[in-house]
Every structure is written in structure tokens, then in C-alpha cells.
């Protein structure tokens, strides 16, 4: 095979598996809406910084909706995943606690949703050993997200970066989650999770399968651009943080770049910066981007920014108020996490026992 056909073949294969995942996502969501109590959701975040508006619309909102529908909901704060591509755990405790603050302020109810961290759940981490035996080195090296993360990190590939998708399978399977809301970039990790569940059941638990094959749930919110029209990223300084003050948000929006054309139009391809501002306002107001553009029209970028500032700050005001109130009592935030860790540990120990039983390792 020439290298060209190889690229084409693997490209096609990728998009076929993407389409299959998308179809599975839609079908699963339809079933979930009908019968939420049959579903266990697990998803999570890396505690590398604060959450922004993109996280809210792309994932947090959906988690709250699943929780309120009556799905068994679980959120993992993936602290071990932080060291896949960086050399320090500086600020990690602060980042973890701030994630919990944003979850709660956004409507996550710790009575309904279990919130916990990797590092506290020993039995979950132990699943890594049998799971690693179920995948090949070639499969691990083929993961496009791992490849991209290795390139972005500028480091050589560490053992943890290569194998963290298997660790993510531990996150998902220890609580037997069958739905996993994620972004597109995490799809390869769900694929490997499904493979691990299938191979474990085939090899050790044919009669009495231990693990479900979970479905990825893909968000239908389009990717939210940063204020400058590029991808939202902490390093670009183009994201609206949920926990920022109204003044900080005002400043950030004021200094965001636009173009020299006075008349405001919604044209993401040719006018990414102006359009990113309009998209932001559209999300927080629920209005159509075209309607906002028409309304501002010849009033220009200054008027558009004033509208974005006003609508974003109005939208975030209740979140920020709740967040500030919760932050007055950090001890109870720590208690919530401790309680989640305790509950997750009990579940992980039970699953680990089933695994050892299936493998004939109960002595
Ligand atoms: N990999 C996810 C991210 O980078 C975070 C994560 C860790 C996760 N464990 C998970 C997501 C389990 C879903 C399920 O955002």
C-alpha cells in the first residue's frame, strides 16, 4: 500500500467511525429522554484552570439537564490527567476546588451528582492493570488525540500520556457508566473504552458480563469561538470565565479585536471576529445571530460590544452571585468532594471485586 492510500483509507475509517458514534449518540439520547433512570452518566474535566463560557454551553449545561432528568450522574475531576503532559501540580488543589464551585453555581446538586477526583479512588486506579493487558501498544500509538497532545506539549511521549485513554476507561467503567458526554477530541478514548469493556467481558466474563459498552454523547452546541474568532483557549486570553467579575468581563470584551467595516453582519467565514462577538451574544440571549447583527447594523462595533457586555454580564450575574456565596465556605466545598470520594471509593471497590472474581483472583 502506498502512503497516500493509507492516509485516505485511515481518513475514511475515521469518518465512518465518527458517523457511527454520532448515530449512536443520537439513538442513545432518544432512549435516555424516555427512560432516564436506566442511564449512568460519567464525564469529567482536567483541573488545569477555570471554566469558561465555552465549557458552560458545550458541557456543563448538558450535565445539569441530565442530572435534573433523573439520570445517575457522575463527574470526575481528572487530576492525574493533568500530569500527562505537564511537569507540575502547582495550583492543582485550587483548580479542583474552583471546578467544584463552578459546577455547583451552574446547578450541579451534590446530592444527586457524585463529584470526585482520580487521586482519591485507589480501587479505580487499580483497574488500570487488567485494562492495560487488553490493549496493544499499536492501538495506543494510533490514538490521534494523544498524538496531537504530544505534539502540542513539545515533550517526548510519557508512559502516562500514551496510556491515559486506558485510565479514562477506568474512570468510565468503574461506575459502569453507559453514557459519556464528551467533545469530538475525546471520541478515540470512548472507542478504546468500548474495546476494553468488550474484551474484558469476552475474556473473563462471558456468562455474566461485568462492563457495559458506553456510548459517547456528542454535544449539539457548535464549538463556541473565543472573542477574537480563534478557538477559545486560556493561552489566547480570549475566553469569558464563568467566575470572572463583571468588570473583568467588560474589559476583555472591550479590547477584543474587530475589523474596519462599520456595518455589522454575521459572517463567520469572512468576519470571524465580529461574528464571534455576535455568537457569544446569541448564546447568552437565545436570539438568532442574524437578528442581533441586523439590529446593530450601522451602529458599528462599539454598539455591538456594548450589547455583548450587557448580555453576557446579565446572563452570568446569577452564576457569579451563587459562586461568590459558595466561596465564603470553602470547608463545605471540601466536604462535598470528600463525600464524593468516599462514595466513589465504595463503588470502585465493588467493581474491582467483581473484576477479581471474574478473573479468578479471589483468594
Ligand atoms: N479527557 C477529558 C478532557 O480532556 C477529561 C476526562 C477524564 C473525561 N476522564 C474522563 C471525560 C472520563 C469523560 C469521561 O476533557
GROMACS .gro file of C-alpha atoms and ligand atoms in nm:
model
  378
    1UNK     CA    1   0.000   0.000   0.000
    2UNK     CA    2   0.135   0.345  -0.082
    3UNK     CA    3   0.137   0.603   0.191
    4UNK     CA    4  -0.132   0.801   0.006
    5UNK     CA    5  -0.386   0.520   0.004
    6UNK     CA    6  -0.302   0.460   0.366
    7UNK     CA    7  -0.389   0.820   0.456
    8UNK     CA    8  -0.710   0.802   0.256
    9UNK     CA    9  -0.804   0.465   0.399
   10UNK     CA   10  -0.749   0.571   0.759
   11UNK     CA   11  -0.922   0.903   0.692
   12UNK     CA   12  -1.229   0.724   0.566
   13UNK     CA   13  -1.217   0.481   0.850
   14UNK     CA   14  -1.206   0.774   1.094
   15UNK     CA   15  -1.505   0.947   0.946
   16UNK     CA   16  -1.702   0.620   0.927
   17UNK     CA   17  -1.640   0.561   1.296
   18UNK     CA   18  -1.730   0.924   1.365
   19UNK     CA   19  -2.060   0.885   1.184
   20UNK     CA   20  -2.128   0.562   1.373
   21UNK     CA   21  -2.055   0.739   1.703
   22UNK     CA   22  -2.281   1.027   1.607
   23UNK     CA   23  -2.565   0.792   1.523
   24UNK     CA   24  -2.513   0.601   1.847
   25UNK     CA   25  -2.514   0.930   2.036
   26UNK     CA   26  -2.847   1.036   1.888
   27UNK     CA   27  -3.014   0.699   1.940
   28UNK     CA   28  -2.890   0.676   2.296
   29UNK     CA   29  -3.012   1.028   2.376
   30UNK     CA   30  -3.359   0.939   2.244
   31UNK     CA   31  -3.370   0.638   2.478
   32UNK     CA   32  -3.234   0.842   2.766
   33UNK     CA   33  -3.505   1.103   2.735
   34UNK     CA   34  -3.765   0.827   2.754
   35UNK     CA   35  -3.611   0.634   3.038
   36UNK     CA   36  -3.351   0.842   3.223
   37UNK     CA   37  -3.322   0.618   3.529
   38UNK     CA   38  -3.176   0.338   3.311
   39UNK     CA   39  -2.870   0.551   3.242
   40UNK     CA   40  -2.549   0.625   3.427
   41UNK     CA   41  -2.353   0.924   3.304
   42UNK     CA   42  -1.990   0.986   3.371
   43UNK     CA   43  -1.789   1.274   3.237
   44UNK     CA   44  -1.514   1.495   3.368
   45UNK     CA   45  -1.267   1.777   3.341
   46UNK     CA   46  -0.896   1.820   3.376
   47UNK     CA   47  -0.830   2.066   3.660
   48UNK     CA   48  -0.590   2.285   3.463
   49UNK     CA   49  -0.770   2.618   3.508
   50UNK     CA   50  -1.109   2.783   3.540
   51UNK     CA   51  -1.420   2.704   3.339
   52UNK     CA   52  -1.533   2.947   3.068
   53UNK     CA   53  -1.849   3.014   2.872
   54UNK     CA   54  -1.749   2.751   2.613
   55UNK     CA   55  -1.742   2.485   2.886
   56UNK     CA   56  -2.079   2.603   3.013
   57UNK     CA   57  -2.261   2.579   2.679
   58UNK     CA   58  -2.055   2.286   2.550
   59UNK     CA   59  -2.089   2.056   2.851
   60UNK     CA   60  -2.190   2.187   3.195
   61UNK     CA   61  -2.541   2.281   3.085
   62UNK     CA   62  -2.598   1.930   2.945
   63UNK     CA   63  -2.474   1.770   3.268
   64UNK     CA   64  -2.720   1.974   3.474
   65UNK     CA   65  -3.001   1.877   3.234
   66UNK     CA   66  -2.913   1.505   3.264
   67UNK     CA   67  -2.900   1.534   3.642
   68UNK     CA   68  -3.240   1.700   3.652
   69UNK     CA   69  -3.390   1.441   3.418
   70UNK     CA   70  -3.307   1.173   3.673
   71UNK     CA   71  -3.000   1.015   3.510
   72UNK     CA   72  -2.749   0.877   3.762
   73UNK     CA   73  -2.484   1.146   3.711
   74UNK     CA   74  -2.114   1.141   3.800
   75UNK     CA   75  -1.838   1.394   3.744
   76UNK     CA   76  -1.472   1.307   3.772
   77UNK     CA   77  -1.212   1.575   3.824
   78UNK     CA   78  -0.927   1.415   3.636
   79UNK     CA   79  -0.631   1.527   3.845
   80UNK     CA   80  -0.394   1.251   3.732
   81UNK     CA   81  -0.464   1.355   3.374
   82UNK     CA   82  -0.301   1.692   3.446
   83UNK     CA   83   0.044   1.530   3.459
   84UNK     CA   84   0.008   1.353   3.124
   85UNK     CA   85   0.170   1.650   2.951
   86UNK     CA   86   0.298   1.883   3.220
   87UNK     CA   87   0.565   1.862   3.485
   88UNK     CA   88   0.396   2.030   3.778
   89UNK     CA   89   0.092   2.002   4.001
   90UNK     CA   90   0.120   2.364   4.112
   91UNK     CA   91  -0.225   2.521   4.180
   92UNK     CA   92  -0.394   2.183   4.145
   93UNK     CA   93  -0.589   2.197   4.472
   94UNK     CA   94  -0.705   2.548   4.390
   95UNK     CA   95  -0.814   2.443   4.041
   96UNK     CA   96  -1.002   2.141   4.176
   97UNK     CA   97  -1.194   2.344   4.435
   98UNK     CA   98  -1.278   2.612   4.178
   99UNK     CA   99  -1.420   2.348   3.944
  100UNK     CA  100  -1.649   2.232   4.223
  101UNK     CA  101  -1.756   2.594   4.282
  102UNK     CA  102  -1.848   2.638   3.916
  103UNK     CA  103  -2.034   2.305   3.900
  104UNK     CA  104  -2.247   2.395   4.200
  105UNK     CA  105  -2.308   2.751   4.086
  106UNK     CA  106  -2.420   2.616   3.748
  107UNK     CA  107  -2.679   2.388   3.909
  108UNK     CA  108  -2.500   2.061   3.983
  109UNK     CA  109  -2.652   1.923   4.302
  110UNK     CA  110  -2.403   1.713   4.501
  111UNK     CA  111  -2.691   1.514   4.649
  112UNK     CA  112  -2.773   1.390   4.300
  113UNK     CA  113  -2.436   1.406   4.124
  114UNK     CA  114  -2.126   1.239   4.262
  115UNK     CA  115  -1.819   1.464   4.226
  116UNK     CA  116  -1.478   1.307   4.290
  117UNK     CA  117  -1.109   1.305   4.193
  118UNK     CA  118  -0.887   1.037   4.036
  119UNK     CA  119  -0.621   1.053   4.301
  120UNK     CA  120  -0.858   0.963   4.587
  121UNK     CA  121  -1.005   0.646   4.434
  122UNK     CA  122  -0.741   0.375   4.475
  123UNK     CA  123  -0.960   0.089   4.350
  124UNK     CA  124  -1.046   0.279   4.033
  125UNK     CA  125  -0.679   0.323   3.956
  126UNK     CA  126  -0.614  -0.046   4.013
  127UNK     CA  127  -0.841  -0.132   3.719
  128UNK     CA  128  -0.561   0.011   3.506
  129UNK     CA  129  -0.359  -0.313   3.539
  130UNK     CA  130  -0.608  -0.562   3.391
  131UNK     CA  131  -0.724  -0.300   3.140
  132UNK     CA  132  -0.371  -0.238   3.010
  133UNK     CA  133  -0.345  -0.607   2.932
  134UNK     CA  134  -0.642  -0.577   2.695
  135UNK     CA  135  -0.489  -0.324   2.453
  136UNK     CA  136  -0.186  -0.337   2.230
  137UNK     CA  137   0.094  -0.086   2.205
  138UNK     CA  138  -0.002  -0.023   1.840
  139UNK     CA  139  -0.358   0.064   1.941
  140UNK     CA  140  -0.230   0.312   2.197
  141UNK     CA  141   0.006   0.476   1.945
  142UNK     CA  142  -0.273   0.512   1.690
  143UNK     CA  143  -0.483   0.749   1.909
  144UNK     CA  144  -0.497   1.081   1.718
  145UNK     CA  145  -0.575   1.288   2.031
  146UNK     CA  146  -0.274   1.151   2.215
  147UNK     CA  147  -0.058   1.229   1.911
  148UNK     CA  148  -0.187   1.587   1.893
  149UNK     CA  149  -0.137   1.638   2.267
  150UNK     CA  150   0.216   1.505   2.249
  151UNK     CA  151   0.299   1.743   1.965
  152UNK     CA  152   0.140   2.039   2.145
  153UNK     CA  153   0.329   1.964   2.466
  154UNK     CA  154   0.669   1.978   2.295
  155UNK     CA  155   0.781   1.691   2.520
  156UNK     CA  156   0.864   1.334   2.434
  157UNK     CA  157   0.581   1.089   2.490
  158UNK     CA  158   0.549   0.984   2.855
  159UNK     CA  159   0.410   0.647   2.958
  160UNK     CA  160   0.113   0.823   3.115
  161UNK     CA  161   0.028   1.029   2.807
  162UNK     CA  162   0.038   0.714   2.594
  163UNK     CA  163  -0.184   0.519   2.833
  164UNK     CA  164  -0.422   0.780   2.975
  165UNK     CA  165  -0.705   0.678   2.739
  166UNK     CA  166  -0.697   0.343   2.924
  167UNK     CA  167  -0.712   0.535   3.250
  168UNK     CA  168  -1.012   0.718   3.113
  169UNK     CA  169  -1.169   0.376   3.053
  170UNK     CA  170  -1.116   0.309   3.427
  171UNK     CA  171  -1.298   0.638   3.504
  172UNK     CA  172  -1.593   0.537   3.293
  173UNK     CA  173  -1.616   0.166   3.367
  174UNK     CA  174  -1.561   0.159   3.744
  175UNK     CA  175  -1.910   0.308   3.787
  176UNK     CA  176  -2.044   0.121   3.481
  177UNK     CA  177  -2.141   0.437   3.302
  178UNK     CA  178  -2.327   0.380   2.976
  179UNK     CA  179  -2.336   0.743   2.859
  180UNK     CA  180  -2.034   0.971   2.835
  181UNK     CA  181  -2.087   1.329   2.713
  182UNK     CA  182  -1.762   1.447   2.554
  183UNK     CA  183  -1.618   1.667   2.282
  184UNK     CA  184  -1.512   1.520   1.948
  185UNK     CA  185  -1.148   1.508   2.053
  186UNK     CA  186  -1.231   1.256   2.325
  187UNK     CA  187  -1.404   1.011   2.089
  188UNK     CA  188  -1.096   0.788   2.045
  189UNK     CA  189  -1.090   0.743   2.423
  190UNK     CA  190  -1.450   0.624   2.425
  191UNK     CA  191  -1.369   0.385   2.141
  192UNK     CA  192  -1.087   0.231   2.344
  193UNK     CA  193  -1.319   0.215   2.647
  194UNK     CA  194  -1.574   0.019   2.443
  195UNK     CA  195  -1.299  -0.213   2.321
  196UNK     CA  196  -1.173  -0.272   2.675
  197UNK     CA  197  -1.524  -0.344   2.808
  198UNK     CA  198  -1.589  -0.587   2.522
  199UNK     CA  199  -1.257  -0.766   2.553
  200UNK     CA  200  -1.285  -0.795   2.931
  201UNK     CA  201  -1.631  -0.947   2.906
  202UNK     CA  202  -1.522  -1.183   2.628
  203UNK     CA  203  -1.211  -1.298   2.803
  204UNK     CA  204  -1.323  -1.323   3.164
  205UNK     CA  205  -1.696  -1.275   3.199
  206UNK     CA  206  -1.872  -1.435   2.903
  207UNK     CA  207  -2.164  -1.567   3.104
  208UNK     CA  208  -2.207  -1.267   3.325
  209UNK     CA  209  -2.068  -0.953   3.158
  210UNK     CA  210  -1.916  -0.708   3.408
  211UNK     CA  211  -1.900  -0.395   3.194
  212UNK     CA  212  -2.139  -0.209   2.961
  213UNK     CA  213  -2.012  -0.069   2.629
  214UNK     CA  214  -2.073   0.301   2.685
  215UNK     CA  215  -2.195   0.544   2.419
  216UNK     CA  216  -2.033   0.882   2.370
  217UNK     CA  217  -2.284   1.167   2.377
  218UNK     CA  218  -2.178   1.441   2.139
  219UNK     CA  219  -2.295   1.792   2.219
  220UNK     CA  220  -2.509   1.956   1.951
  221UNK     CA  221  -2.388   2.304   2.050
  222UNK     CA  222  -2.145   2.419   1.782
  223UNK     CA  223  -1.796   2.495   1.906
  224UNK     CA  224  -1.802   2.839   2.065
  225UNK     CA  225  -1.532   3.067   1.930
  226UNK     CA  226  -1.312   3.280   2.153
  227UNK     CA  227  -1.373   3.656   2.146
  228UNK     CA  228  -1.111   3.704   1.874
  229UNK     CA  229  -1.267   3.439   1.649
  230UNK     CA  230  -0.997   3.183   1.724
  231UNK     CA  231  -1.055   2.868   1.932
  232UNK     CA  232  -1.134   2.951   2.295
  233UNK     CA  233  -0.815   2.894   2.486
  234UNK     CA  234  -0.665   3.006   2.812
  235UNK     CA  235  -0.336   3.085   2.641
  236UNK     CA  236  -0.504   3.321   2.389
  237UNK     CA  237  -0.675   3.518   2.669
  238UNK     CA  238  -0.993   3.515   2.458
  239UNK     CA  239  -1.234   3.335   2.692
  240UNK     CA  240  -1.502   3.466   2.922
  241UNK     CA  241  -1.451   3.294   3.257
  242UNK     CA  242  -1.765   3.198   3.448
  243UNK     CA  243  -1.609   3.319   3.771
  244UNK     CA  244  -1.462   3.648   3.642
  245UNK     CA  245  -1.609   3.975   3.769
  246UNK     CA  246  -1.838   4.188   3.552
  247UNK     CA  247  -1.558   4.448   3.533
  248UNK     CA  248  -1.302   4.193   3.409
  249UNK     CA  249  -1.550   4.069   3.150
  250UNK     CA  250  -1.626   4.423   3.034
  251UNK     CA  251  -1.255   4.495   2.988
  252UNK     CA  252  -1.197   4.171   2.798
  253UNK     CA  253  -1.484   4.231   2.556
  254UNK     CA  254  -1.386   4.598   2.506
  255UNK     CA  255  -1.035   4.507   2.397
  256UNK     CA  256  -1.138   4.221   2.167
  257UNK     CA  257  -1.039   4.286   1.804
  258UNK     CA  258  -1.293   4.365   1.530
  259UNK     CA  259  -1.247   4.486   1.171
  260UNK     CA  260  -1.270   4.816   0.988
  261UNK     CA  261  -1.610   4.767   0.831
  262UNK     CA  262  -1.868   4.973   1.020
  263UNK     CA  263  -2.183   4.783   0.928
  264UNK     CA  264  -2.231   4.474   1.146
  265UNK     CA  265  -2.308   4.149   0.964
  266UNK     CA  266  -2.298   3.786   1.074
  267UNK     CA  267  -2.041   3.621   0.852
  268UNK     CA  268  -1.825   3.369   1.044
  269UNK     CA  269  -1.607   3.286   0.742
  270UNK     CA  270  -1.512   3.636   0.631
  271UNK     CA  271  -1.560   3.826   0.956
  272UNK     CA  272  -1.461   3.580   1.231
  273UNK     CA  273  -1.400   3.842   1.499
  274UNK     CA  274  -1.725   4.037   1.467
  275UNK     CA  275  -1.911   3.707   1.425
  276UNK     CA  276  -1.756   3.561   1.743
  277UNK     CA  277  -1.897   3.858   1.935
  278UNK     CA  278  -2.238   3.804   1.779
  279UNK     CA  279  -2.228   3.428   1.851
  280UNK     CA  280  -2.144   3.499   2.215
  281UNK     CA  281  -2.440   3.735   2.249
  282UNK     CA  282  -2.661   3.488   2.065
  283UNK     CA  283  -2.579   3.205   2.306
  284UNK     CA  284  -2.643   3.403   2.623
  285UNK     CA  285  -2.964   3.566   2.495
  286UNK     CA  286  -3.102   3.275   2.293
  287UNK     CA  287  -3.156   3.512   1.999
  288UNK     CA  288  -3.062   3.439   1.637
  289UNK     CA  289  -2.719   3.577   1.541
  290UNK     CA  290  -2.864   3.730   1.222
  291UNK     CA  291  -3.125   3.922   1.420
  292UNK     CA  292  -2.862   4.067   1.651
  293UNK     CA  293  -2.648   4.173   1.352
  294UNK     CA  294  -2.944   4.339   1.181
  295UNK     CA  295  -3.042   4.522   1.496
  296UNK     CA  296  -2.692   4.664   1.550
  297UNK     CA  297  -2.642   4.730   1.176
  298UNK     CA  298  -2.478   5.065   1.112
  299UNK     CA  299  -2.424   5.144   1.478
  300UNK     CA  300  -2.091   4.960   1.445
  301UNK     CA  301  -1.855   4.757   1.661
  302UNK     CA  302  -1.881   4.986   1.965
  303UNK     CA  303  -2.256   4.928   1.988
  304UNK     CA  304  -2.210   4.555   1.928
  305UNK     CA  305  -1.959   4.532   2.211
  306UNK     CA  306  -2.187   4.726   2.444
  307UNK     CA  307  -2.463   4.475   2.366
  308UNK     CA  308  -2.232   4.176   2.422
  309UNK     CA  309  -2.107   4.318   2.752
  310UNK     CA  310  -2.458   4.383   2.875
  311UNK     CA  311  -2.599   4.046   2.772
  312UNK     CA  312  -2.305   3.836   2.897
  313UNK     CA  313  -2.293   4.011   3.234
  314UNK     CA  314  -2.670   3.979   3.275
  315UNK     CA  315  -2.656   3.611   3.189
  316UNK     CA  316  -2.366   3.537   3.425
  317UNK     CA  317  -2.481   3.754   3.717
  318UNK     CA  318  -2.679   3.479   3.897
  319UNK     CA  319  -2.399   3.225   3.844
  320UNK     CA  320  -2.143   3.467   3.982
  321UNK     CA  321  -2.359   3.555   4.278
  322UNK     CA  322  -2.407   3.191   4.371
  323UNK     CA  323  -2.038   3.124   4.319
  324UNK     CA  324  -1.934   3.409   4.548
  325UNK     CA  325  -2.178   3.291   4.813
  326UNK     CA  326  -2.048   2.932   4.795
  327UNK     CA  327  -1.687   3.051   4.806
  328UNK     CA  328  -1.745   3.200   5.151
  329UNK     CA  329  -1.748   2.849   5.294
  330UNK     CA  330  -1.468   2.651   5.133
  331UNK     CA  331  -1.484   2.390   5.409
  332UNK     CA  332  -1.820   2.271   5.283
  333UNK     CA  333  -1.682   2.259   4.928
  334UNK     CA  334  -1.405   2.032   5.060
  335UNK     CA  335  -1.668   1.823   5.242
  336UNK     CA  336  -1.863   1.776   4.919
  337UNK     CA  337  -1.552   1.645   4.748
  338UNK     CA  338  -1.465   1.418   5.041
  339UNK     CA  339  -1.814   1.277   5.039
  340UNK     CA  340  -1.799   1.217   4.662
  341UNK     CA  341  -1.461   1.047   4.702
  342UNK     CA  342  -1.597   0.822   4.972
  343UNK     CA  343  -1.897   0.718   4.764
  344UNK     CA  344  -1.685   0.665   4.451
  345UNK     CA  345  -1.441   0.452   4.650
  346UNK     CA  346  -1.721   0.222   4.767
  347UNK     CA  347  -1.842   0.177   4.407
  348UNK     CA  348  -1.489   0.123   4.274
  349UNK     CA  349  -1.416  -0.140   4.539
  350UNK     CA  350  -1.729  -0.329   4.448
  351UNK     CA  351  -1.642  -0.324   4.077
  352UNK     CA  352  -1.284  -0.426   4.149
  353UNK     CA  353  -1.414  -0.722   4.347
  354UNK     CA  354  -1.629  -0.827   4.052
  355UNK     CA  355  -1.323  -0.798   3.829
  356UNK     CA  356  -1.111  -1.009   4.061
  357UNK     CA  357  -1.391  -1.261   4.090
  358UNK     CA  358  -1.426  -1.284   3.710
  359UNK     CA  359  -1.050  -1.329   3.681
  360UNK     CA  360  -1.040  -1.596   3.950
  361UNK     CA  361  -0.829  -1.380   4.176
  362UNK     CA  362  -1.031  -1.403   4.495
  363UNK     CA  363  -0.813  -1.586   4.746
  364LIG     N1  364  -1.025   1.367   2.881
  364LIG     C1  365  -1.124   1.461   2.927
  364LIG     C2  366  -1.082   1.603   2.880
  364LIG     O1  367  -0.969   1.622   2.845
  364LIG     C3  368  -1.143   1.461   3.076
  364LIG     C4  369  -1.182   1.327   3.128
  364LIG     C5  370  -1.110   1.248   3.213
  364LIG     C6  371  -1.301   1.255   3.098
  364LIG     N2  372  -1.173   1.135   3.239
  364LIG     C7  373  -1.292   1.133   3.171
  364LIG     C8  374  -1.412   1.281   3.016
  364LIG     C9  375  -1.391   1.038   3.162
  364LIG    C10  376  -1.512   1.184   3.007
  364LIG    C11  377  -1.502   1.063   3.080
  364LIG     O2  378  -1.160   1.692   2.883
   0.00000   0.00000   0.00000
